[in-house]
Short mmCIF file of C-alpha atoms in Angstrom, two decimals:
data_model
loop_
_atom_site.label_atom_id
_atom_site.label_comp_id
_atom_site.label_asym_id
_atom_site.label_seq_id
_atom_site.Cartn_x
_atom_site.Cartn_y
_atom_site.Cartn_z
CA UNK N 194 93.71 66.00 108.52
CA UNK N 195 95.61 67.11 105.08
CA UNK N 196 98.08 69.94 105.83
CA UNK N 197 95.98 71.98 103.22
CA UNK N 198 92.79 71.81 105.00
CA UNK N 199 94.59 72.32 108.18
CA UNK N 200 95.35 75.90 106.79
CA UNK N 201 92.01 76.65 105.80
CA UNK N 202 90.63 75.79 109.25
CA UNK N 203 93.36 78.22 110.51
CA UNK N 204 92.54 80.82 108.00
CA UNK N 205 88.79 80.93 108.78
CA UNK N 206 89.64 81.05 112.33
CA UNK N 207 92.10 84.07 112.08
CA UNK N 208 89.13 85.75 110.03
CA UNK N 209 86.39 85.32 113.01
CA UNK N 210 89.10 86.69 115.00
CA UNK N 211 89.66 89.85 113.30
CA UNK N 212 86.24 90.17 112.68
CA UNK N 213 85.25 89.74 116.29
CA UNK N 214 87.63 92.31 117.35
CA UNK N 215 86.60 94.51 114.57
CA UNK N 216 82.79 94.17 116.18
CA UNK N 217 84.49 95.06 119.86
CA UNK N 218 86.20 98.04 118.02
CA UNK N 219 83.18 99.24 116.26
CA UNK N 220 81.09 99.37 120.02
CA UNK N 221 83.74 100.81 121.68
CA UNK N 222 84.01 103.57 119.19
CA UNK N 223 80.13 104.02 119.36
CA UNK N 224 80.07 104.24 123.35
CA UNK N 225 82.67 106.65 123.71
CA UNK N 226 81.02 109.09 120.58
CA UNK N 227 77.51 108.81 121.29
CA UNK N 228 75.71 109.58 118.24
CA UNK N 229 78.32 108.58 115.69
CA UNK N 230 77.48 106.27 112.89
CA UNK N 231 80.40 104.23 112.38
CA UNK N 232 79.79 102.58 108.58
CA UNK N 233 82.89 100.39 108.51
CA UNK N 234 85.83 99.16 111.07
CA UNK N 235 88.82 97.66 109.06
CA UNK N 236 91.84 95.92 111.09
CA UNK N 237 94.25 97.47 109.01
CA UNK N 238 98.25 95.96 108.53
CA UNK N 239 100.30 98.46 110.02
CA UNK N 240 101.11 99.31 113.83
CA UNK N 241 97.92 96.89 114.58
CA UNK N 242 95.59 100.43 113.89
CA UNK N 243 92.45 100.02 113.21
CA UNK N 244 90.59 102.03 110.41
CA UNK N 245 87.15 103.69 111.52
CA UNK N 246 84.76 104.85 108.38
CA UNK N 247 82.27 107.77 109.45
CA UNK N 248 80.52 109.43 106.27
CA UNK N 249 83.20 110.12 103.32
CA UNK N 250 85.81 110.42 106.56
CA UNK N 251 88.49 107.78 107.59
CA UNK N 252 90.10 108.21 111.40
CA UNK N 253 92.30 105.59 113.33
CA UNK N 254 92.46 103.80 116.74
CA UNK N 255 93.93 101.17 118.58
CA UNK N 256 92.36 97.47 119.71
CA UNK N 257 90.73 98.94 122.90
CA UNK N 258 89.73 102.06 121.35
CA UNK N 259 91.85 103.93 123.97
CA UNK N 260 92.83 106.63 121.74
CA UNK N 261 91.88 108.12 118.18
CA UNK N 262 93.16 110.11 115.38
CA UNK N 263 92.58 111.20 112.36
CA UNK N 264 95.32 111.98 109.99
CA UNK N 265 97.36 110.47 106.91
CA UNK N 266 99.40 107.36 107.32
CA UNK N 267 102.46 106.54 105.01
CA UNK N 268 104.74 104.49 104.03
CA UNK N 269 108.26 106.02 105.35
CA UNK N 270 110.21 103.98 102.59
CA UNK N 271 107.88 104.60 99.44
CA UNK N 272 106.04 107.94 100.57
CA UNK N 273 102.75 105.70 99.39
CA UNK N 274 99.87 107.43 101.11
CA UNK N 275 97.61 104.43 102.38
CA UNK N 276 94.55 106.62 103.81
CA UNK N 277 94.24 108.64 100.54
CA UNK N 278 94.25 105.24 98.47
CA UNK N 279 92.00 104.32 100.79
CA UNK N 280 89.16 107.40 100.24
CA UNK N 281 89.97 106.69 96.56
CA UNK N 282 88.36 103.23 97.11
CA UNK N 283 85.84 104.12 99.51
CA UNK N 284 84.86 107.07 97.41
CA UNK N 285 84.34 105.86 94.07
CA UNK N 286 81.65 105.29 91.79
CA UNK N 287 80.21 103.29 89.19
CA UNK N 288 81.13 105.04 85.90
CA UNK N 289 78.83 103.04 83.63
CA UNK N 290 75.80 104.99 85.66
CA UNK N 291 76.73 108.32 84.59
CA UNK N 292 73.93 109.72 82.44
CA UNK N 293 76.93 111.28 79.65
CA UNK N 294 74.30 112.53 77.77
CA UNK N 295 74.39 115.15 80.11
CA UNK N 296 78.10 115.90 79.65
CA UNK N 297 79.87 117.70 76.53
CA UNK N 298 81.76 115.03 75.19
CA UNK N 299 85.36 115.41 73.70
CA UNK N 300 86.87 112.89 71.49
CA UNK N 301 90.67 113.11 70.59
CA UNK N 302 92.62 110.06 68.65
CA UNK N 303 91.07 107.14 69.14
CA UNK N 304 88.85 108.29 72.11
CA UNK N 305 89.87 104.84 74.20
CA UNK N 306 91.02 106.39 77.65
CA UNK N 307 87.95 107.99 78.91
CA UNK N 308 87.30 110.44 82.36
CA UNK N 309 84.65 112.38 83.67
CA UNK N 310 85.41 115.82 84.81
CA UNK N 311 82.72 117.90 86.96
CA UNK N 312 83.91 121.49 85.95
CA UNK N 313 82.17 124.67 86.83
CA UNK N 314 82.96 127.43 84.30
CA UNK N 315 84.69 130.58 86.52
CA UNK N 316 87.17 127.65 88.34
CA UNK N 317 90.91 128.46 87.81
CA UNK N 318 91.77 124.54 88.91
CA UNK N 319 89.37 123.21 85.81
CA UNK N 320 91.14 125.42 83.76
CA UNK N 321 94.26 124.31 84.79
CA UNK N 322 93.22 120.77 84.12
CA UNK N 323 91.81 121.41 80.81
CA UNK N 324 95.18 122.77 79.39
CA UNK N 325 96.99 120.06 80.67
CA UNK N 326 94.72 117.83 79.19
CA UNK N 327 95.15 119.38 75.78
CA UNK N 328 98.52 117.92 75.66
CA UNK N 329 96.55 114.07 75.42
CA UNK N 330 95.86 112.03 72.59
CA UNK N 331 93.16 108.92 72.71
CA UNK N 332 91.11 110.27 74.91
CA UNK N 333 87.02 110.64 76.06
CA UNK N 334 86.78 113.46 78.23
CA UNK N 335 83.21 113.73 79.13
CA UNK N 336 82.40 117.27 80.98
CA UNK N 337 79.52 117.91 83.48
CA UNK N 338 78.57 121.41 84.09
CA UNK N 339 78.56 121.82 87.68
CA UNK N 340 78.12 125.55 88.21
CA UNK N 341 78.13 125.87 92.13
CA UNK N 342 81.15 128.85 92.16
CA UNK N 343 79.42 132.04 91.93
CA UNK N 344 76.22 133.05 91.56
CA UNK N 345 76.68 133.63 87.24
CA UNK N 346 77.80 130.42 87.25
CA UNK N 347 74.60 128.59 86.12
CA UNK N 348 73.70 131.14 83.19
CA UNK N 349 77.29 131.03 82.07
CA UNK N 350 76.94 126.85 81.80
CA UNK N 351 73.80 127.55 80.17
CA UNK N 352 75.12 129.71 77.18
CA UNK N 353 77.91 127.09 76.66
CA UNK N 354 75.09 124.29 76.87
CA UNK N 355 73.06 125.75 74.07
CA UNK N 356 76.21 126.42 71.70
CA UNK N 357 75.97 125.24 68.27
CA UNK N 358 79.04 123.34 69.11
CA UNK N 359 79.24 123.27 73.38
CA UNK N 360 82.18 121.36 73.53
CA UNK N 361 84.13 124.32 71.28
CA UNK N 362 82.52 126.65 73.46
CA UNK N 363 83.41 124.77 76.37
CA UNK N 364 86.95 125.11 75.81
CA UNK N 365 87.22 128.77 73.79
CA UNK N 366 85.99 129.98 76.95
CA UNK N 367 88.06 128.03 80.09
CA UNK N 368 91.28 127.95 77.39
CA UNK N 369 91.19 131.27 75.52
CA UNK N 370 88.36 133.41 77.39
CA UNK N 371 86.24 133.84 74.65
CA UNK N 372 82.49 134.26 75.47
CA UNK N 373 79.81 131.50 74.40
CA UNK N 374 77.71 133.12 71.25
CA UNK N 375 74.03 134.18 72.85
CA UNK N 376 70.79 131.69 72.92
CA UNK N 377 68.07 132.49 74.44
CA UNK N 378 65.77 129.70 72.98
CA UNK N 379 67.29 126.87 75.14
CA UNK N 380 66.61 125.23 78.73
CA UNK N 381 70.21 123.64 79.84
CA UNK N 382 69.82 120.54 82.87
CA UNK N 383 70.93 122.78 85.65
CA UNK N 384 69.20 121.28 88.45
CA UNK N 385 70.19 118.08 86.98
CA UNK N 386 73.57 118.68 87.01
CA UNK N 387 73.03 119.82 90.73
CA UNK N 388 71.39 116.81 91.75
CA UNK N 389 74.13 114.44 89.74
CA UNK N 390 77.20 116.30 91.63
CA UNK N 391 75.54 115.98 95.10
CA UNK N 392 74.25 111.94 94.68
CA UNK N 393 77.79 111.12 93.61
CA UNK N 394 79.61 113.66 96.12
CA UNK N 395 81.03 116.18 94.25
CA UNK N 396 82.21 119.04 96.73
CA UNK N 397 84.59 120.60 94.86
CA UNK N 398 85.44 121.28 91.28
CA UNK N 399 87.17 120.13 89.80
CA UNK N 400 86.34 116.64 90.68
CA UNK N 401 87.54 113.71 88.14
CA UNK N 402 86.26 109.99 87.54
CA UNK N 403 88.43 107.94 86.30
CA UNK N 404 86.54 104.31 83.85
CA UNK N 405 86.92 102.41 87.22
CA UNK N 406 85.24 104.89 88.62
CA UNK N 407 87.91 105.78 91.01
CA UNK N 408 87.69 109.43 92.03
CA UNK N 409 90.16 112.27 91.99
CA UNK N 410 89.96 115.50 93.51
CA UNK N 411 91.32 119.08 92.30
CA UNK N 412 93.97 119.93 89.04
CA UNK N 413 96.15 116.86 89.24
CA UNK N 414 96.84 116.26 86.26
CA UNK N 415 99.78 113.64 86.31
CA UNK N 416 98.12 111.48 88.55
CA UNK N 417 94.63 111.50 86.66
CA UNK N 418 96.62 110.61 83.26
CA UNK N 419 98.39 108.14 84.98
CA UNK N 420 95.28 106.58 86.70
CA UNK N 421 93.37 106.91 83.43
CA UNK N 422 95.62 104.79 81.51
CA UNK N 423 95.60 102.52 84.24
CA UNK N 424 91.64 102.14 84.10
CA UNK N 425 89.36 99.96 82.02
CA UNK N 426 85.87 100.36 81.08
#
């Protein structure tokens, strides 16, 4: 036997391994919580935890499932925060099945680093966002109306939808305050908007999509530029 395919063999054993004890894991996290869907068990590389995956939540325990916790792990040395890059991956989508023509789209430069930003009109985070986003150049942002705030919120999205120019409204309103002009000849895809936010699990605005489709949560700005320029589409 060639010391190559001697690895392999090892390999592929090593795998049913961690697999099998990632199948005892998953039943003995289902027989203690009775009821509880457990979607993925991960062995994970540090302190021989295991990762449990229930809904859009992540929680930790050891090989015989003798005790549980959910919580953040990170690195002591680098501060890297391995659970949130781990929701990141869990939690994100497929850009390319966005319906944009339901977004007001913003072009800037060349347009070449693009995001998706679910906004709702009376948040002071999407405002926050949008002014720090003024400051970038080459850039597709690509804004879904996602009025869910207060109870205005939907006829407010509405007036900006049916703008002459809804991306200038868009942005003379969450920037400078300045009231969308009055239409009252136009239907705006409210319930669409609804039903996109809650199939791709928007909670929260605002809520950011990145070309990868890698999701990020609230006014952070530095990290969504950063992760931006780091995605392809």
């Amino acid at each position: 036997m060639s010391a190559r395919l001697g690895i392999l063999i090892f390999a592929a054993m090593l795998s049913m391994a961690v697999r099998a004890d990632e199948i005892s894991v998953k039943k003995g996290i289902e027989a203690r919580f009775a009821g509880l869907k457990v979607e993925s068990v991960t062995k994970t590389p540090y302190a021989g935890l295991y990762e449990i995956v229930v809904g859009d939540s992540i929680f930790y325990t050891d090989e015989k499932v003798g005790f549980v916790f959910k919580g953040e792990i990170l690195d002591a040395r680098t501060q890297k925060n391995f659970t949130e890059e781990r929701q990141q991956k869990l939690s994100a989508i497929r850009f390319e099945d966005l319906p944009l023509e339901l977004a007001i789209k913003q072009v800037r430069g060349s347009g070449k680093r693009v995001v998706a930003i679910f906004s709702d009109p009376f948040c002071p985070y999407c405002k926050s966002l949008d002014r720090a986003l003024q400051r970038e150049d080459n850039i597709t942002i690509y804004t879904f109306l996602y009025p869910i705030l207060r109870a205005e919120s939907p006829e407010k999205s509405r007036s900006i939808w049916c703008a002459p120019d809804p991306a200038k409204a868009y942005y003379d309103f969450m920037l400078n305050g300045r009231e969308p002009p009055p239409s009252s000849n136009c239907s705006a895809p409210v319930e669409k908007w609804l039903a996109l936010g809650q199939k791709v699990g928007v909670r929260a605005t605002p809520t950011s999509f990145t070309a990868n489709g890698q999701r990020v949560m609230g006014a952070r700005p530095e990290e969504l530029v950063r992760l931006i320029g780091e995605s392809k589409r």
